[in-house]
Every structure is written in C-alpha cells, then in structure tokens.
Short mmCIF file of C-alpha atoms in Angstrom, two decimals:
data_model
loop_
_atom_site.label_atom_id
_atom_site.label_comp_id
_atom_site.label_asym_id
_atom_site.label_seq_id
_atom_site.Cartn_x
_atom_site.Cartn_y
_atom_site.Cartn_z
CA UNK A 1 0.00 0.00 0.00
CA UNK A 2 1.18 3.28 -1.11
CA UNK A 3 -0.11 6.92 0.41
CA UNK A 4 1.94 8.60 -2.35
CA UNK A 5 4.21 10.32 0.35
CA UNK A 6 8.25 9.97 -0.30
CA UNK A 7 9.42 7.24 2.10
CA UNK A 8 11.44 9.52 4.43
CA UNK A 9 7.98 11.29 5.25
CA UNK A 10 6.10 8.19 5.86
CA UNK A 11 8.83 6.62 8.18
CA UNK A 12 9.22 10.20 10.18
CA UNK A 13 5.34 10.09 10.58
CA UNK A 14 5.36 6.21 11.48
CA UNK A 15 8.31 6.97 14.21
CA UNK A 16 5.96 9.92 15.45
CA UNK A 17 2.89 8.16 15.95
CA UNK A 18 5.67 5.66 18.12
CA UNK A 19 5.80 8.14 20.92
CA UNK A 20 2.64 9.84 20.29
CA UNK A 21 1.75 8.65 23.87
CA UNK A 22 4.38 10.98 25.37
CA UNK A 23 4.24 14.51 26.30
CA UNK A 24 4.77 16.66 22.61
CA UNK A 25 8.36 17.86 23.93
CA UNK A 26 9.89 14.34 24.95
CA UNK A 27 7.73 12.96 21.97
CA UNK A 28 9.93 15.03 19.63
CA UNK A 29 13.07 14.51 21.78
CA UNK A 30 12.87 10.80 21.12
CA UNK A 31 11.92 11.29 17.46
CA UNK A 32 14.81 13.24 16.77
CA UNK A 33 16.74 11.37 18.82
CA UNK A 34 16.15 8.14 16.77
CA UNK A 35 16.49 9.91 13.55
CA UNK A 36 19.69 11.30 14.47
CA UNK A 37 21.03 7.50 16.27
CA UNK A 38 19.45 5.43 13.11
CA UNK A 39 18.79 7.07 10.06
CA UNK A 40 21.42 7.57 7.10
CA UNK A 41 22.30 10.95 6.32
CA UNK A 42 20.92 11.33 2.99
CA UNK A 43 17.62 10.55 4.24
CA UNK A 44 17.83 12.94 7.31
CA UNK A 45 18.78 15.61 4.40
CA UNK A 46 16.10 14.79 1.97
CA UNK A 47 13.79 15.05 5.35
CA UNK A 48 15.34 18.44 6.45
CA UNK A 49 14.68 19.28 2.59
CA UNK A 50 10.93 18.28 2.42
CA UNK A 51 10.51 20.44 5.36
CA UNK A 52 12.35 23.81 4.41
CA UNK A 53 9.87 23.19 0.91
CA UNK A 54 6.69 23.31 3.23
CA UNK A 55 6.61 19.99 4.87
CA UNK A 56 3.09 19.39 4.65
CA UNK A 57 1.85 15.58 5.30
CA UNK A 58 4.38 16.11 7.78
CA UNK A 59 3.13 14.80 11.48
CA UNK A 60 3.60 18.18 13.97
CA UNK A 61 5.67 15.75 16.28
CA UNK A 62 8.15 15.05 13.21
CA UNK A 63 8.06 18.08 12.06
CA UNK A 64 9.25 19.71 15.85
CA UNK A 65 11.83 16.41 15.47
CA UNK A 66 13.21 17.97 12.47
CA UNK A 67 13.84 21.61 14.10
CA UNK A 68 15.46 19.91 16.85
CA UNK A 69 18.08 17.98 14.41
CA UNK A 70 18.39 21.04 13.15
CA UNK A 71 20.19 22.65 16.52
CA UNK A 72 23.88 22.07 17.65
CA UNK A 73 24.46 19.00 19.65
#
C-alpha cells in the first residue's frame, strides 16, 4: 500500500505516531533522537529538505523532530 508520500515522510510520521503517547516535547526529543542514532544521512537531508519546501503531510511531532536535528548537539 502506497499513500503517495516519499518514504522519508512516511517513516518520520510512522516513528511519530511511536511516541505519540508521550508529552509533545519528549515525543519530539525521542523522534529526533532516533532519527539522528538510526537514520542515514541522505535521508535525514532529503527530510530536512521536504521540510524547508513546506513539509506538509508532515506529522507536527516530526516536524518539531526535524527543528530539533536542526540545533547544535
């Protein structure tokens, strides 16, 4: 099954809806956390790309995720 949406959005909003239980700041923490621990670095870009276009479809936990990648360690 196919919702059209480029695989790095579908896995950021599948990892979201992971930790959707948590409260929205820890939520993202996690997210970001896990992108940044487990995802390649061509698909983190392509993510960080699809957001600075518009990043709709985006879930709002990823898309607080992505901000937080976006910060100095």
């Amino acid at each position: 099954m196919s919702d059209g949406l480029p695989p790095h959005v579908r896995l950021a909003n599948e990892i979201s809806i992971q930790f959707a239980h948590l409260d929205p700041a820890d939520g993202a923490a996690r997210v970001a956390r896990h992108m940044h621990d487990f995802w390649e670095p061509r698909m983190l870009r392509a993510l960080l790309d699809y957001k600075d276009a518009g990043g709709e479809d985006l879930d709002p936990l990823a898309a607080v995720a992505i901000e937080q990648l976006r910060q100095p360690a």
